[in-house]
PDB file of C-alpha atoms in Angstrom:
ATOM      1  CA  MET V 955    -104.008 105.164-146.973  1.00 41.00           C
ATOM      2  CA  ASN V 956    -106.435 102.496-145.966  1.00 45.00           C
ATOM      3  CA  ALA V 957    -105.045 100.139-148.610  1.00 44.00           C
ATOM      4  CA  VAL V 958    -101.546 100.544-147.307  1.00 44.00           C
ATOM      5  CA  SER V 959    -102.316  99.778-143.650  1.00 44.00           C
ATOM      6  CA  PHE V 960    -104.308  96.801-144.805  1.00 45.00           C
ATOM      7  CA  LYS V 961    -101.312  95.430-146.667  1.00 45.00           C
ATOM      8  CA  GLU V 962     -99.164  95.762-143.611  1.00 47.00           C
ATOM      9  CA  LYS V 963    -101.137  93.022-141.850  1.00 46.00           C
ATOM     10  CA  PRO V 964    -100.929  89.867-143.976  1.00 48.00           C
ATOM     11  CA  THR V 965    -102.824  86.902-142.572  1.00 48.00           C
ATOM     12  CA  THR V 966     -99.641  84.813-142.267  1.00 47.00           C
ATOM     13  CA  GLU V 967     -98.420  87.108-139.524  1.00 45.00           C
ATOM     14  CA  ILE V 968    -101.486  86.387-137.416  1.00 47.00           C
ATOM     15  CA  ARG V 969    -100.952  82.757-137.991  1.00 46.00           C
ATOM     16  CA  THR V 970     -97.389  82.793-136.709  1.00 45.00           C
ATOM     17  CA  VAL V 971     -98.602  84.283-133.460  1.00 48.00           C
ATOM     18  CA  THR V 972    -101.005  81.501-132.685  1.00 54.00           C
ATOM     19  CA  GLN V 973     -99.012  78.679-134.235  1.00 58.00           C
ATOM     20  CA  PRO V 974     -95.239  79.221-133.721  1.00 64.00           C
ATOM     21  CA  ALA V 975     -93.469  77.875-136.762  1.00 75.00           C
ATOM     22  CA  GLY V 976     -90.443  75.595-136.958  1.00 84.00           C
ATOM     23  CA  MET V 977     -86.803  76.631-136.462  1.00 90.00           C
ATOM     24  CA  SER V 978     -83.961  77.665-138.640  1.00 91.00           C
ATOM     25  CA  MET V 979     -81.528  75.014-139.598  1.00 93.00           C
ATOM     26  CA  ARG V 980     -78.973  76.535-137.144  1.00 94.00           C
ATOM     27  CA  GLY V 981     -81.604  76.321-134.523  1.00 94.00           C
ATOM     28  CA  TYR V 982     -82.226  72.636-135.054  1.00 96.00           C
ATOM     29  CA  LEU V 983     -78.535  72.022-135.179  1.00 97.00           C
ATOM     30  CA  SER V 984     -77.885  73.679-131.800  1.00 97.00           C
ATOM     31  CA  VAL V 985     -80.867  71.791-130.332  1.00 97.00           C
ATOM     32  CA  PHE V 986     -79.317  68.577-131.554  1.00 98.00           C
ATOM     33  CA  VAL V 987     -75.898  69.288-130.136  1.00 98.00           C
ATOM     34  CA  THR V 988     -77.375  70.362-126.865  1.00 98.00           C
ATOM     35  CA  GLY V 989     -79.345  67.051-126.805  1.00 98.00           C
ATOM     36  CA  ILE V 990     -76.088  65.073-127.450  1.00 98.00           C
ATOM     37  CA  SER V 991     -74.384  66.833-124.579  1.00 98.00           C
ATOM     38  CA  LEU V 992     -77.303  66.177-122.284  1.00 98.00           C
ATOM     39  CA  GLY V 993     -77.354  62.479-123.283  1.00 98.00           C
ATOM     40  CA  ILE V 994     -73.672  62.204-122.391  1.00 98.00           C
ATOM     41  CA  VAL V 995     -74.225  63.883-118.987  1.00 98.00           C
ATOM     42  CA  PHE V 996     -77.281  61.633-118.312  1.00 98.00           C
ATOM     43  CA  VAL V 997     -75.217  58.474-118.709  1.00 97.00           C
ATOM     44  CA  LYS V 998     -72.014  59.799-117.078  1.00 97.00           C
ATOM     45  CA  SER V 999     -73.899  61.080-113.983  1.00 96.00           C
ATOM     46  CA  GLU V1000     -75.604  57.609-113.843  1.00 96.00           C
ATOM     47  CA  ILE V1001     -79.061  59.045-113.416  1.00 95.00           C
ATOM     48  CA  THR V1002     -79.931  56.631-116.207  1.00 97.00           C
ATOM     49  CA  SER V1003     -79.163  53.791-113.860  1.00 97.00           C
ATOM     50  CA  TRP V1004     -82.174  52.025-112.247  1.00 97.00           C
ATOM     51  CA  GLN V1005     -80.175  51.380-109.157  1.00 96.00           C
ATOM     52  CA  ARG V1006     -79.447  55.173-108.625  1.00 96.00           C
ATOM     53  CA  VAL V1007     -83.183  56.090-108.928  1.00 97.00           C
ATOM     54  CA  HIS V1008     -84.069  53.174-106.636  1.00 97.00           C
ATOM     55  CA  ASP V1009     -81.501  54.272-104.005  1.00 97.00           C
ATOM     56  CA  MET V1010     -82.837  57.844-104.275  1.00 98.00           C
ATOM     57  CA  PHE V1011     -86.400  56.728-103.430  1.00 98.00           C
ATOM     58  CA  LEU V1012     -85.058  54.381-100.655  1.00 97.00           C
ATOM     59  CA  LEU V1013     -83.255  57.503 -99.271  1.00 97.00           C
ATOM     60  CA  ARG V1014     -80.072  55.385 -99.322  1.00 97.00           C
ATOM     61  CA  GLU V1015     -77.908  57.936-101.078  1.00 95.00           C
ATOM     62  CA  LEU V1016     -78.008  61.677-101.854  1.00 97.00           C
ATOM     63  CA  HIS V1017     -76.491  61.406-105.380  1.00 97.00           C
ATOM     64  CA  MET V1018     -79.692  62.101-107.339  1.00 97.00           C
ATOM     65  CA  TYR V1019     -81.000  64.726-104.963  1.00 98.00           C
ATOM     66  CA  LEU V1020     -77.727  66.587-105.186  1.00 98.00           C
ATOM     67  CA  ILE V1021     -77.691  66.559-108.968  1.00 98.00           C
ATOM     68  CA  ILE V1022     -81.297  67.755-109.225  1.00 98.00           C
ATOM     69  CA  GLY V1023     -80.624  70.398-106.542  1.00 98.00           C
ATOM     70  CA  VAL V1024     -77.475  71.710-108.139  1.00 98.00           C
ATOM     71  CA  GLY V1025     -79.140  71.577-111.594  1.00 98.00           C
ATOM     72  CA  ILE V1026     -82.021  73.711-110.345  1.00 98.00           C
ATOM     73  CA  PHE V1027     -79.671  76.107-108.582  1.00 98.00           C
ATOM     74  CA  VAL V1028     -77.472  76.589-111.698  1.00 98.00           C
ATOM     75  CA  ALA V1029     -80.511  76.960-113.987  1.00 98.00           C
ATOM     76  CA  MET V1030     -82.127  79.474-111.588  1.00 98.00           C
ATOM     77  CA  ILE V1031     -79.016  81.703-111.409  1.00 98.00           C
ATOM     78  CA  SER V1032     -78.665  81.524-115.124  1.00 98.00           C
ATOM     79  CA  MET V1033     -82.310  82.477-115.765  1.00 97.00           C
ATOM     80  CA  LEU V1034     -82.198  85.308-113.210  1.00 97.00           C
ATOM     81  CA  ALA V1035     -79.068  86.650-114.980  1.00 97.00           C
ATOM     82  CA  ILE V1036     -80.732  86.252-118.390  1.00 97.00           C
ATOM     83  CA  LYS V1037     -83.780  88.233-117.114  1.00 95.00           C
ATOM     84  CA  LYS V1038     -81.703  90.826-115.306  1.00 95.00           C
ATOM     85  CA  PHE V1039     -79.449  91.610-118.385  1.00 95.00           C
ATOM     86  CA  LYS V1040     -82.271  91.063-120.896  1.00 95.00           C
ATOM     87  CA  VAL V1041     -80.232  88.556-122.853  1.00 95.00           C
ATOM     88  CA  LYS V1042     -81.828  87.783-126.202  1.00 95.00           C
ATOM     89  CA  SER V1043     -82.034  84.473-127.899  1.00 95.00           C
ATOM     90  CA  LEU V1044     -79.781  84.006-130.943  1.00 93.00           C
ATOM     91  CA  ASN V1045     -82.894  84.163-133.093  1.00 90.00           C
ATOM     92  CA  GLY V1046     -83.255  87.738-131.914  1.00 90.00           C
ATOM     93  CA  LYS V1047     -86.323  87.293-129.737  1.00 92.00           C
ATOM     94  CA  PRO V1048     -86.398  88.140-126.023  1.00 94.00           C
ATOM     95  CA  ILE V1049     -86.179  85.160-123.729  1.00 95.00           C
ATOM     96  CA  LYS V1050     -89.388  84.406-121.959  1.00 92.00           C
ATOM     97  CA  TYR V1051     -90.583  81.626-119.698  1.00 95.00           C
ATOM     98  CA  LYS V1052     -94.049  80.324-120.425  1.00 94.00           C
ATOM     99  CA  PRO V1053     -95.498  79.453-117.025  1.00 96.00           C
ATOM    100  CA  LYS V1054     -97.121  76.000-116.553  1.00 96.00           C
ATOM    101  CA  PRO V1055    -100.518  76.388-114.852  1.00 95.00           C
ATOM    102  CA  ILE V1056    -101.734  74.732-111.626  1.00 96.00           C
ATOM    103  CA  HIS V1057    -104.620  72.232-111.895  1.00 95.00           C
ATOM    104  CA  LYS V1058    -105.435  68.915-110.359  1.00 96.00           C
ATOM    105  CA  GLY V1059    -103.297  67.077-112.926  1.00 96.00           C
ATOM    106  CA  VAL V1060    -100.256  68.634-111.369  1.00 97.00           C
ATOM    107  CA  ILE V1061    -101.054  66.643-108.193  1.00 97.00           C
ATOM    108  CA  PHE V1062    -102.543  63.437-109.493  1.00 97.00           C
ATOM    109  CA  GLY V1063    -100.524  63.346-112.707  1.00 98.00           C
ATOM    110  CA  GLY V1064     -97.434  64.190-110.618  1.00 98.00           C
ATOM    111  CA  MET V1065     -98.000  61.214-108.312  1.00 98.00           C
ATOM    112  CA  ILE V1066     -98.665  58.828-111.216  1.00 98.00           C
ATOM    113  CA  PHE V1067     -95.571  60.065-112.963  1.00 98.00           C
ATOM    114  CA  GLY V1068     -93.459  59.509-109.741  1.00 98.00           C
ATOM    115  CA  ALA V1069     -94.736  55.968-109.474  1.00 98.00           C
ATOM    116  CA  GLY V1070     -93.642  55.200-113.017  1.00 98.00           C
ATOM    117  CA  TRP V1071     -90.245  56.814-112.370  1.00 98.00           C
ATOM    118  CA  ALA V1072     -89.742  54.557-109.353  1.00 98.00           C
ATOM    119  CA  ILE V1073     -90.783  51.408-111.169  1.00 98.00           C
ATOM    120  CA  THR V1074     -88.780  51.867-114.413  1.00 98.00           C
ATOM    121  CA  GLY V1075     -85.921  53.783-112.860  1.00 97.00           C
ATOM    122  CA  ALA V1076     -86.106  56.394-115.692  1.00 97.00           C
ATOM    123  CA  CYS V1077     -87.842  59.575-116.374  1.00 94.00           C
ATOM    124  CA  PRO V1078     -88.440  60.610-120.059  1.00 97.00           C
ATOM    125  CA  GLY V1079     -84.912  62.043-120.824  1.00 97.00           C
ATOM    126  CA  PRO V1080     -83.035  59.043-119.490  1.00 98.00           C
ATOM    127  CA  ILE V1081     -85.321  56.679-121.392  1.00 98.00           C
ATOM    128  CA  TYR V1082     -83.895  57.984-124.637  1.00 98.00           C
ATOM    129  CA  ALA V1083     -80.323  57.892-123.277  1.00 98.00           C
ATOM    130  CA  GLN V1084     -80.813  54.291-122.144  1.00 98.00           C
ATOM    131  CA  ILE V1085     -82.048  53.264-125.632  1.00 98.00           C
ATOM    132  CA  GLY V1086     -79.143  55.031-127.315  1.00 97.00           C
ATOM    133  CA  GLY V1087     -76.750  53.444-124.819  1.00 96.00           C
ATOM    134  CA  GLY V1088     -77.812  49.969-125.938  1.00 95.00           C
ATOM    135  CA  GLU V1089     -80.332  49.123-123.219  1.00 97.00           C
ATOM    136  CA  TYR V1090     -82.945  47.963-125.627  1.00 96.00           C
ATOM    137  CA  TYR V1091     -85.400  46.881-122.925  1.00 98.00           C
ATOM    138  CA  ALA V1092     -85.878  50.636-122.452  1.00 98.00           C
ATOM    139  CA  LEU V1093     -87.878  50.527-125.689  1.00 98.00           C
ATOM    140  CA  PHE V1094     -90.606  48.808-123.605  1.00 98.00           C
ATOM    141  CA  THR V1095     -90.519  51.780-121.167  1.00 98.00           C
ATOM    142  CA  TRP V1096     -90.849  54.158-124.147  1.00 98.00           C
ATOM    143  CA  ALA V1097     -93.635  52.114-125.709  1.00 98.00           C
ATOM    144  CA  GLY V1098     -95.455  52.198-122.352  1.00 98.00           C
ATOM    145  CA  ALA V1099     -94.931  55.968-122.137  1.00 98.00           C
ATOM    146  CA  MET V1100     -96.417  56.369-125.608  1.00 98.00           C
ATOM    147  CA  LEU V1101     -99.473  54.293-124.566  1.00 98.00           C
ATOM    148  CA  GLY V1102     -99.849  56.415-121.506  1.00 98.00           C
ATOM    149  CA  MET V1103     -99.634  59.584-123.527  1.00 98.00           C
ATOM    150  CA  PHE V1104    -102.301  58.266-125.906  1.00 98.00           C
ATOM    151  CA  ALA V1105    -104.515  57.285-122.990  1.00 98.00           C
ATOM    152  CA  PHE V1106    -104.227  60.826-121.657  1.00 98.00           C
ATOM    153  CA  ALA V1107    -104.950  62.252-125.133  1.00 97.00           C
ATOM    154  CA  PHE V1108    -108.268  60.394-125.185  1.00 97.00           C
ATOM    155  CA  LEU V1109    -109.171  60.923-121.507  1.00 97.00           C
ATOM    156  CA  LYS V1110    -108.156  64.639-121.369  1.00 96.00           C
ATOM    157  CA  PRO V1111    -111.638  66.051-122.011  1.00 94.00           C
ATOM    158  CA  LYS V1112    -112.897  64.031-119.010  1.00 94.00           C
ATOM    159  CA  LEU V1113    -109.895  64.702-116.748  1.00 93.00           C
ATOM    160  CA  LEU V1114    -109.353  68.429-117.379  1.00 82.00           C
ATOM    161  CA  MET V1115    -112.494  70.393-118.323  1.00 64.00           C
ATOM    162  CA  SER V1116    -110.850  73.288-120.199  1.00 55.00           C
ATOM    163  CA  SER V1117    -108.566  75.522-118.199  1.00 51.00           C
ATOM    164  CA  SER V1118    -105.157  74.005-118.649  1.00 48.00           C
ATOM    165  CA  ARG V1119    -102.990  73.787-121.696  1.00 50.00           C
ATOM    166  CA  CYS V1120     -99.742  71.895-122.335  1.00 46.00           C
TER     167      CYS V1120
ATOM    168  CA  MET D 828     -57.970  63.881-117.320  1.00 83.00           C
ATOM    169  CA  LYS D 829     -58.989  61.092-119.616  1.00 85.00           C
ATOM    170  CA  GLU D 830     -59.253  58.688-116.587  1.00 87.00           C
ATOM    171  CA  LEU D 831     -61.488  61.170-114.817  1.00 90.00           C
ATOM    172  CA  ILE D 832     -63.857  61.418-117.842  1.00 91.00           C
ATOM    173  CA  MET D 833     -64.023  57.594-118.085  1.00 92.00           C
ATOM    174  CA  GLN D 834     -65.169  57.295-114.475  1.00 93.00           C
ATOM    175  CA  PRO D 835     -68.756  58.194-113.417  1.00 93.00           C
ATOM    176  CA  TRP D 836     -68.941  61.983-113.054  1.00 96.00           C
ATOM    177  CA  PRO D 837     -69.396  63.433-109.572  1.00 96.00           C
ATOM    178  CA  TRP D 838     -72.755  64.908-108.620  1.00 97.00           C
ATOM    179  CA  TRP D 839     -71.631  68.571-108.704  1.00 98.00           C
ATOM    180  CA  VAL D 840     -70.207  68.230-112.289  1.00 97.00           C
ATOM    181  CA  SER D 841     -73.371  66.530-113.441  1.00 97.00           C
ATOM    182  CA  GLY D 842     -75.660  69.028-111.663  1.00 98.00           C
ATOM    183  CA  ILE D 843     -73.835  72.068-113.096  1.00 98.00           C
ATOM    184  CA  LEU D 844     -73.935  70.686-116.663  1.00 98.00           C
ATOM    185  CA  ILE D 845     -77.654  69.730-116.459  1.00 98.00           C
ATOM    186  CA  GLY D 846     -78.403  73.169-115.033  1.00 98.00           C
ATOM    187  CA  LEU D 847     -76.599  74.850-117.935  1.00 98.00           C
ATOM    188  CA  ILE D 848     -78.863  73.064-120.414  1.00 98.00           C
ATOM    189  CA  VAL D 849     -81.699  75.453-119.421  1.00 98.00           C
ATOM    190  CA  PRO D 850     -79.935  78.765-120.427  1.00 98.00           C
ATOM    191  CA  ALA D 851     -78.193  77.039-123.394  1.00 97.00           C
ATOM    192  CA  LEU D 852     -81.561  75.977-124.922  1.00 97.00           C
ATOM    193  CA  GLN D 853     -82.988  79.426-124.336  1.00 97.00           C
ATOM    194  CA  ILE D 854     -80.035  81.332-125.773  1.00 97.00           C
ATOM    195  CA  LEU D 855     -79.302  78.988-128.665  1.00 96.00           C
ATOM    196  CA  ALA D 856     -82.852  78.201-129.691  1.00 95.00           C
ATOM    197  CA  GLY D 857     -85.335  80.282-127.592  1.00 95.00           C
ATOM    198  CA  LYS D 858     -86.872  77.177-126.135  1.00 96.00           C
ATOM    199  CA  GLY D 859     -87.736  76.077-122.580  1.00 96.00           C
ATOM    200  CA  PHE D 860     -86.126  72.815-121.424  1.00 97.00           C
ATOM    201  CA  GLY D 861     -88.713  69.987-121.510  1.00 96.00           C
ATOM    202  CA  ILE D 862     -88.680  66.360-122.687  1.00 97.00           C
ATOM    203  CA  SER D 863     -92.040  64.723-122.255  1.00 96.00           C
ATOM    204  CA  THR D 864     -93.610  66.920-125.046  1.00 97.00           C
ATOM    205  CA  SER D 865     -91.624  64.683-127.380  1.00 97.00           C
ATOM    206  CA  LEU D 866     -94.136  61.972-126.623  1.00 98.00           C
ATOM    207  CA  GLN D 867     -97.032  64.156-127.644  1.00 97.00           C
ATOM    208  CA  GLN D 868     -95.039  65.202-130.764  1.00 97.00           C
ATOM    209  CA  VAL D 869     -94.597  61.600-131.810  1.00 97.00           C
ATOM    210  CA  GLY D 870     -98.285  60.864-131.159  1.00 97.00           C
ATOM    211  CA  ALA D 871     -99.394  63.880-133.119  1.00 97.00           C
ATOM    212  CA  MET D 872     -97.123  62.894-136.037  1.00 96.00           C
ATOM    213  CA  CYS D 873     -98.563  59.326-135.963  1.00 96.00           C
ATOM    214  CA  THR D 874    -102.221  60.609-136.049  1.00 95.00           C
ATOM    215  CA  ALA D 875    -101.283  63.335-138.566  1.00 91.00           C
ATOM    216  CA  GLY D 876    -103.978  65.860-137.864  1.00 89.00           C
ATOM    217  CA  TYR D 877    -106.640  63.338-136.757  1.00 92.00           C
ATOM    218  CA  GLY D 878    -107.598  61.893-133.403  1.00 93.00           C
ATOM    219  CA  PRO D 879    -108.326  63.529-130.108  1.00 96.00           C
ATOM    220  CA  ASP D 880    -107.927  67.354-129.794  1.00 95.00           C
ATOM    221  CA  TYR D 881    -104.786  66.891-127.683  1.00 96.00           C
ATOM    222  CA  LEU D 882    -103.051  65.468-130.757  1.00 97.00           C
ATOM    223  CA  LYS D 883    -105.093  67.091-133.491  1.00 95.00           C
ATOM    224  CA  ASN D 884    -104.488  70.602-132.170  1.00 94.00           C
ATOM    225  CA  HIS D 885    -100.888  69.959-131.334  1.00 95.00           C
ATOM    226  CA  ASN D 886     -98.476  72.346-133.193  1.00 94.00           C
ATOM    227  CA  ARG D 887     -96.312  69.730-134.916  1.00 95.00           C
ATOM    228  CA  ARG D 888     -94.040  72.184-136.652  1.00 94.00           C
ATOM    229  CA  GLY D 889     -93.540  74.330-133.523  1.00 94.00           C
ATOM    230  CA  SER D 890     -92.620  71.235-131.419  1.00 96.00           C
ATOM    231  CA  MET D 891     -90.480  69.479-133.974  1.00 96.00           C
ATOM    232  CA  TRP D 892     -87.406  70.611-132.094  1.00 97.00           C
ATOM    233  CA  THR D 893     -88.372  68.218-129.183  1.00 97.00           C
ATOM    234  CA  LEU D 894     -87.884  65.261-131.484  1.00 97.00           C
ATOM    235  CA  ILE D 895     -84.448  66.579-132.681  1.00 98.00           C
ATOM    236  CA  PHE D 896     -83.596  67.123-129.038  1.00 98.00           C
ATOM    237  CA  VAL D 897     -84.379  63.613-127.861  1.00 98.00           C
ATOM    238  CA  MET D 898     -82.602  62.069-130.887  1.00 98.00           C
ATOM    239  CA  GLY D 899     -79.604  64.029-129.719  1.00 98.00           C
ATOM    240  CA  ILE D 900     -80.049  62.634-126.160  1.00 98.00           C
ATOM    241  CA  ALA D 901     -80.115  59.035-127.579  1.00 98.00           C
ATOM    242  CA  ILE D 902     -76.930  59.665-129.657  1.00 98.00           C
ATOM    243  CA  GLY D 903     -75.285  61.224-126.522  1.00 98.00           C
ATOM    244  CA  GLY D 904     -76.203  58.079-124.592  1.00 97.00           C
ATOM    245  CA  PHE D 905     -74.498  55.980-127.343  1.00 97.00           C
ATOM    246  CA  ILE D 906     -71.378  58.134-127.291  1.00 97.00           C
ATOM    247  CA  ALA D 907     -71.097  58.115-123.509  1.00 97.00           C
ATOM    248  CA  THR D 908     -71.533  54.294-123.344  1.00 96.00           C
ATOM    249  CA  GLN D 909     -69.254  53.439-126.255  1.00 95.00           C
ATOM    250  CA  PHE D 910     -66.479  55.919-125.955  1.00 94.00           C
ATOM    251  CA  LEU D 911     -66.532  57.625-122.566  1.00 94.00           C
ATOM    252  CA  SER D 912     -67.056  54.774-120.118  1.00 92.00           C
ATOM    253  CA  ALA D 913     -64.285  52.512-118.712  1.00 87.00           C
ATOM    254  CA  ASN D 914     -66.583  49.914-117.216  1.00 79.00           C
ATOM    255  CA  SER D 915     -70.115  50.071-118.540  1.00 68.00           C
ATOM    256  CA  ASN D 916     -72.519  50.192-115.549  1.00 72.00           C
ATOM    257  CA  PRO D 917     -75.869  48.529-116.133  1.00 90.00           C
ATOM    258  CA  PHE D 918     -78.851  50.671-116.927  1.00 96.00           C
ATOM    259  CA  LEU D 919     -81.488  48.114-115.788  1.00 97.00           C
ATOM    260  CA  PRO D 920     -80.867  45.265-113.282  1.00 96.00           C
ATOM    261  CA  GLU D 921     -80.829  41.713-114.634  1.00 95.00           C
ATOM    262  CA  SER D 922     -84.251  41.134-113.049  1.00 95.00           C
ATOM    263  CA  TYR D 923     -85.746  43.448-115.601  1.00 97.00           C
ATOM    264  CA  HIS D 924     -84.537  41.424-118.526  1.00 97.00           C
ATOM    265  CA  THR D 925     -87.332  38.909-118.036  1.00 97.00           C
ATOM    266  CA  VAL D 926     -91.017  38.668-118.980  1.00 97.00           C
ATOM    267  CA  GLY D 927     -91.894  40.063-115.545  1.00 96.00           C
ATOM    268  CA  GLY D 928     -89.425  42.923-116.204  1.00 97.00           C
ATOM    269  CA  ILE D 929     -91.026  43.795-119.480  1.00 98.00           C
ATOM    270  CA  VAL D 930     -94.411  43.973-117.792  1.00 98.00           C
ATOM    271  CA  ARG D 931     -93.000  46.258-115.154  1.00 97.00           C
ATOM    272  CA  LEU D 932     -91.319  48.491-117.764  1.00 98.00           C
ATOM    273  CA  VAL D 933     -94.487  48.721-119.915  1.00 98.00           C
ATOM    274  CA  VAL D 934     -96.737  49.463-116.905  1.00 98.00           C
ATOM    275  CA  GLY D 935     -94.238  51.817-115.430  1.00 98.00           C
ATOM    276  CA  GLY D 936     -93.745  53.538-118.777  1.00 98.00           C
ATOM    277  CA  PHE D 937     -97.476  53.914-119.072  1.00 98.00           C
ATOM    278  CA  LEU D 938     -97.611  55.763-115.755  1.00 98.00           C
ATOM    279  CA  ILE D 939     -94.655  57.975-116.876  1.00 98.00           C
ATOM    280  CA  GLY D 940     -96.403  58.982-120.137  1.00 98.00           C
ATOM    281  CA  PHE D 941     -99.837  59.435-118.630  1.00 98.00           C
ATOM    282  CA  GLY D 942     -98.633  61.170-115.484  1.00 98.00           C
ATOM    283  CA  ALA D 943     -96.131  63.509-117.183  1.00 98.00           C
ATOM    284  CA  ARG D 944     -98.743  64.704-119.747  1.00 97.00           C
ATOM    285  CA  TYR D 945    -101.446  64.986-117.080  1.00 97.00           C
ATOM    286  CA  ALA D 946     -99.070  67.023-114.842  1.00 97.00           C
ATOM    287  CA  GLY D 947     -98.002  69.141-117.805  1.00 97.00           C
ATOM    288  CA  GLY D 948     -94.363  68.141-117.558  1.00 97.00           C
ATOM    289  CA  CYS D 949     -91.730  65.792-116.190  1.00 95.00           C
ATOM    290  CA  THR D 950     -88.544  66.113-114.210  1.00 97.00           C
ATOM    291  CA  SER D 951     -87.013  68.390-116.856  1.00 96.00           C
ATOM    292  CA  GLY D 952     -90.017  70.669-117.638  1.00 97.00           C
ATOM    293  CA  HIS D 953     -91.411  70.931-114.049  1.00 97.00           C
ATOM    294  CA  ALA D 954     -88.510  70.154-111.600  1.00 97.00           C
ATOM    295  CA  ILE D 955     -85.532  71.693-113.466  1.00 97.00           C
ATOM    296  CA  ASN D 956     -87.016  74.286-115.857  1.00 97.00           C
ATOM    297  CA  GLY D 957     -90.173  75.164-113.899  1.00 98.00           C
ATOM    298  CA  ILE D 958     -88.651  75.649-110.423  1.00 98.00           C
ATOM    299  CA  SER D 959     -85.612  77.481-111.770  1.00 98.00           C
ATOM    300  CA  ASN D 960     -88.012  79.944-113.402  1.00 97.00           C
ATOM    301  CA  LEU D 961     -89.787  80.405-110.022  1.00 97.00           C
ATOM    302  CA  ASN D 962     -93.025  78.767-111.365  1.00 97.00           C
ATOM    303  CA  TRP D 963     -94.651  77.630-108.131  1.00 97.00           C
ATOM    304  CA  PRO D 964     -97.006  75.005-109.699  1.00 97.00           C
ATOM    305  CA  SER D 965     -93.784  73.203-110.828  1.00 98.00           C
ATOM    306  CA  LEU D 966     -92.697  72.959-107.209  1.00 98.00           C
ATOM    307  CA  VAL D 967     -96.098  71.390-106.376  1.00 98.00           C
ATOM    308  CA  ALA D 968     -95.553  68.905-109.298  1.00 98.00           C
ATOM    309  CA  THR D 969     -92.061  68.090-108.117  1.00 98.00           C
ATOM    310  CA  ILE D 970     -93.271  67.389-104.537  1.00 98.00           C
ATOM    311  CA  PHE D 971     -95.895  65.032-105.874  1.00 98.00           C
ATOM    312  CA  PHE D 972     -93.400  63.253-108.153  1.00 98.00           C
ATOM    313  CA  PHE D 973     -91.648  62.262-104.988  1.00 98.00           C
ATOM    314  CA  VAL D 974     -94.866  61.456-103.156  1.00 98.00           C
ATOM    315  CA  GLY D 975     -95.718  58.947-105.938  1.00 98.00           C
ATOM    316  CA  GLY D 976     -92.237  57.527-106.192  1.00 98.00           C
ATOM    317  CA  LEU D 977     -91.666  57.137-102.364  1.00 98.00           C
ATOM    318  CA  THR D 978     -95.068  55.593-101.925  1.00 97.00           C
ATOM    319  CA  VAL D 979     -94.477  53.021-104.600  1.00 97.00           C
ATOM    320  CA  THR D 980     -90.956  52.242-103.330  1.00 97.00           C
ATOM    321  CA  TRP D 981     -91.806  51.976 -99.629  1.00 97.00           C
ATOM    322  CA  VAL D 982     -95.453  50.700 -99.597  1.00 96.00           C
ATOM    323  CA  LEU D 983     -95.596  48.553-102.736  1.00 94.00           C
ATOM    324  CA  GLY D 984     -91.796  47.903-103.028  1.00 91.00           C
ATOM    325  CA  SER D 985     -91.969  44.303-101.717  1.00 89.00           C
ATOM    326  CA  LEU D 986     -94.555  43.429-104.370  1.00 90.00           C
ATOM    327  CA  ILE D 987     -92.832  45.135-107.349  1.00 90.00           C
ATOM    328  CA  PHE D 988     -89.117  44.797-106.917  1.00 87.00           C
TER     329      PHE D 988
END
């Protein structure tokens, strides 16, 4: 009896709980196609355009605010419906949102991020769409973002003591 | 129809399509919409299990999808620019195609990478995905994205632009 119940708990199972593994080929393919669709929308909505972002921060036009607002609204309705009807992911697992915690980085990091967004006219998604669209100067934005990420990686122990993940 | 597609898309079409990315990613792949993790993923792949904890302890296999996702975004950007645009609108103004422009892009990019990872997400992970899942810290993050952006534009704008 004991031997059987021991066999039912292989160590690999514990590992998959703490370290979620990769995806199926179909999963990666659908992520890829979703990314392509998003890249097209980024460019066609012109949120990849520096001028649009600048005009947003100058409060000169509502274009960006409306896109973000409608985006949040549609996503919120969809997620509420998903939770209400307990829709499952195609991989069979229930759909769950992993909350992002509050800590001082949300405030200070948020402000720093906003400053970078205003200067470069791009947030991370549009950087990739700009590069793909042939705006090779956006590679400098991306390189800067990598440097910033590395700087945070080294400074994280000093900036955030322990509490937060992500 | 073709003419409409070739023009810039109206805000409501764009907003609806961006909003639908959130349920699409969840249903198709069981993942939450977020883009700035891709930076951490590339960093962790470069250091390959060494370096600071932030990169050493990063789950490279579990976050591999973020890299596939942003490659898709780049290819989508290529398709939209090459085949779906009548008159290609500039991404960056001419003034950014200079040495001074490069400095601004690198410094601004640094702030994006540092700030997004410090805040735990960017416009996609916090503003779109976080708020739509009623995660209130994401609303705080989004408010401070705009505090930072508005301050730079209105207070330091004459020095930078």
